[in-house]
Short mmCIF file of C-alpha atoms in Angstrom, two decimals:
data_model
loop_
_atom_site.label_atom_id
_atom_site.label_comp_id
_atom_site.label_asym_id
_atom_site.label_seq_id
_atom_site.Cartn_x
_atom_site.Cartn_y
_atom_site.Cartn_z
CA MET A 19 130.29 98.29 93.30
CA GLN A 20 128.69 94.87 93.53
CA VAL A 21 126.26 93.59 96.17
CA THR A 22 125.45 89.90 96.50
CA PHE A 23 122.28 88.64 98.18
CA GLU A 24 121.84 85.03 99.27
CA VAL A 25 118.14 84.20 99.02
CA PRO A 26 116.88 81.36 101.22
CA SER A 27 114.81 78.54 99.78
CA ASP A 28 112.32 78.85 102.64
CA ARG A 29 108.78 78.49 101.29
CA ARG A 30 107.29 80.65 104.07
CA HIS A 31 109.67 83.48 103.22
CA TRP A 32 108.62 83.37 99.56
CA VAL A 33 104.91 83.18 100.44
CA ARG A 34 105.28 86.25 102.68
CA ALA A 35 107.05 88.16 99.90
CA THR A 36 104.45 87.12 97.33
CA ARG A 37 101.59 88.06 99.65
CA ARG A 38 103.16 91.48 100.16
CA ALA A 39 103.61 91.94 96.41
CA MET A 40 100.03 90.86 95.65
CA ARG A 41 98.43 93.07 98.29
CA PRO A 42 97.36 95.82 95.83
CA TYR A 43 95.70 93.23 93.58
CA MET A 44 93.77 91.59 96.41
CA VAL A 45 91.41 94.58 96.60
CA THR A 46 90.63 94.18 92.89
CA ILE A 47 90.08 90.44 93.28
CA THR A 48 87.77 90.98 96.27
CA VAL A 49 85.72 93.65 94.49
CA ALA A 50 85.39 91.46 91.38
CA CYS A 51 84.18 88.52 93.50
CA LEU A 52 81.64 90.70 95.26
CA ILE A 53 80.36 91.97 91.89
CA ILE A 54 79.88 88.35 90.77
CA VAL A 55 77.94 87.58 93.98
CA LEU A 56 75.85 90.73 93.50
CA ALA A 57 75.10 89.76 89.89
CA GLY A 58 73.93 86.35 91.09
CA ALA A 59 71.75 87.88 93.76
CA THR A 60 70.26 90.21 91.16
CA LEU A 61 69.47 87.26 88.87
CA VAL A 62 67.77 85.42 91.74
CA ALA A 63 65.78 88.53 92.71
CA LEU A 64 64.64 89.25 89.15
CA ASP A 65 63.61 85.68 88.30
CA PRO A 66 63.09 83.54 91.39
CA ASP A 67 61.57 80.72 89.33
CA GLU A 68 64.85 80.26 87.40
CA ALA A 69 67.23 80.80 90.35
CA GLY A 70 69.74 78.13 89.31
CA GLN A 71 71.94 80.43 87.24
CA GLY A 72 71.89 83.15 89.91
CA ILE A 73 72.81 80.66 92.62
CA GLY A 74 75.64 79.45 90.38
CA PHE A 75 77.02 83.00 90.20
CA ILE A 76 76.73 83.40 93.96
CA VAL A 77 78.60 80.13 94.57
CA LEU A 78 81.26 81.04 91.98
CA GLY A 79 81.83 84.45 93.58
CA LEU A 80 82.13 82.96 97.05
CA VAL A 81 84.51 80.23 95.88
CA LEU A 82 86.73 82.78 94.11
CA LEU A 83 86.61 85.01 97.18
CA SER A 84 87.81 82.16 99.37
CA LEU A 85 90.62 81.31 96.93
CA GLY A 86 92.01 84.87 97.04
CA PRO A 87 94.02 84.43 100.27
CA LEU A 88 95.46 81.17 98.92
CA LEU A 89 96.90 82.81 95.78
CA PRO A 90 100.35 83.62 97.26
CA TRP A 91 100.74 80.04 98.51
CA LEU A 92 99.59 78.60 95.16
CA THR A 93 101.91 80.94 93.26
CA VAL A 94 104.96 79.83 95.22
CA ARG A 95 103.92 76.19 94.88
CA MET A 96 103.72 76.53 91.08
CA GLN A 97 107.09 78.32 90.87
CA LYS A 98 109.31 75.51 92.16
CA TRP A 99 112.46 77.17 90.79
CA MET A 100 112.19 79.71 93.62
CA LEU A 101 112.74 76.93 96.12
CA THR A 102 115.86 75.52 94.47
CA PRO A 103 118.81 76.31 96.76
CA PRO A 104 120.91 78.32 96.65
CA LEU A 105 119.67 81.43 94.83
CA THR A 106 122.17 84.25 94.56
CA ILE A 107 121.25 87.69 93.28
CA THR A 108 124.08 89.99 92.30
CA VAL A 109 123.37 93.71 91.99
CA THR A 110 125.67 95.99 90.02
CA PRO A 111 125.12 99.53 88.71
CA GLU A 112 124.38 98.04 85.27
CA LYS A 113 122.13 95.05 86.04
CA LEU A 114 120.60 92.57 88.47
CA ALA A 115 121.67 88.96 87.94
CA SER A 116 119.90 85.98 89.48
CA ARG A 117 121.63 82.60 89.56
CA SER A 118 120.76 79.21 91.01
CA ALA A 119 121.82 75.64 90.31
CA THR A 120 119.22 75.32 87.53
CA THR A 121 118.50 78.84 86.24
CA SER A 122 120.11 82.17 85.62
CA SER A 123 118.77 85.48 84.41
CA GLU A 124 119.88 89.07 84.07
CA PHE A 125 117.80 92.23 84.17
CA ALA A 126 118.79 95.75 83.19
CA TRP A 127 117.88 98.47 85.65
CA SER A 128 115.56 99.92 83.02
CA ALA A 129 113.30 96.88 83.54
CA VAL A 130 112.80 97.72 87.23
CA ARG A 131 109.43 99.39 87.72
CA ARG A 132 109.53 99.80 91.47
CA VAL A 133 111.37 98.73 94.59
CA GLN A 134 109.34 98.28 97.74
CA GLU A 135 111.14 98.07 101.07
CA THR A 136 109.67 96.13 103.99
CA SER A 137 111.12 95.47 107.42
CA ASP A 138 112.99 92.34 106.29
CA MET A 139 113.30 92.52 102.48
CA TRP A 140 113.28 94.53 99.30
CA LEU A 141 110.75 93.56 96.62
CA VAL A 142 112.09 94.47 93.19
CA ARG A 143 109.24 94.58 90.67
CA LEU A 144 110.16 93.85 87.08
CA GLY A 145 107.02 94.45 85.07
CA ARG A 146 103.63 93.39 86.37
CA SER A 147 104.30 89.74 87.08
CA HIS A 148 108.01 89.31 87.81
CA LEU A 149 109.42 89.85 91.27
CA LEU A 150 112.84 89.57 92.85
CA MET A 151 113.00 89.22 96.62
CA LEU A 152 116.16 90.54 98.24
CA PRO A 153 116.24 89.64 101.94
CA LYS A 154 118.00 92.17 104.13
CA ASN A 155 119.67 89.37 106.07
CA GLY A 156 120.99 87.98 102.76
CA THR A 157 123.90 90.43 102.77
CA ASP A 158 125.98 92.34 105.31
CA GLU A 159 125.40 95.91 106.53
CA THR A 160 127.81 97.36 103.96
CA GLY A 161 125.91 95.61 101.18
CA ARG A 162 122.58 96.95 102.46
CA GLN A 163 123.95 100.50 102.53
CA GLU A 164 125.42 100.18 99.03
CA PHE A 165 122.10 98.83 97.73
CA ARG A 166 120.17 101.71 99.34
CA HIS A 167 122.62 104.17 97.80
CA LEU A 168 122.17 102.57 94.38
CA LEU A 169 118.38 102.79 94.72
CA VAL A 170 118.63 106.49 95.57
CA GLU A 171 120.89 107.08 92.55
CA ARG A 172 118.37 105.32 90.29
CA GLY A 173 115.45 107.30 91.73
CA LEU A 174 113.79 104.18 93.15
CA ALA A 175 114.06 105.20 96.82
CA ARG A 176 114.41 108.27 98.99
#
């Protein structure tokens, strides 16, 4: 059994996948930024005569908070290899292989931590920072069913 996915080089598609993958971390980023703002407010309240450092913390927290929603876009922008057409991901019972005109990589199924299914794609998480996006429209219906079956066999889906 072998399933091949054709991954588009559409930047918006990758940003959407990255945003979906980063969603659990956005809560942590937001809480950390609010803690920085609170620390700055505390410094200003405790020593109003020397408010410069506290105001600096408040500004830093607000700037970081505003950058949070831009992280998926910045991530895709920095990872230009994702936008190099065409990207083909081949899934077999032994491994996942990614191949484009400039790069290729192979991953054993033991490296897969989790597979998250959305309405239009599967997000295959390899460790904390590596992600493979498998669009559902990147293969035919038979390929989608075989991939689902493989995920069930591996205990990564129901």
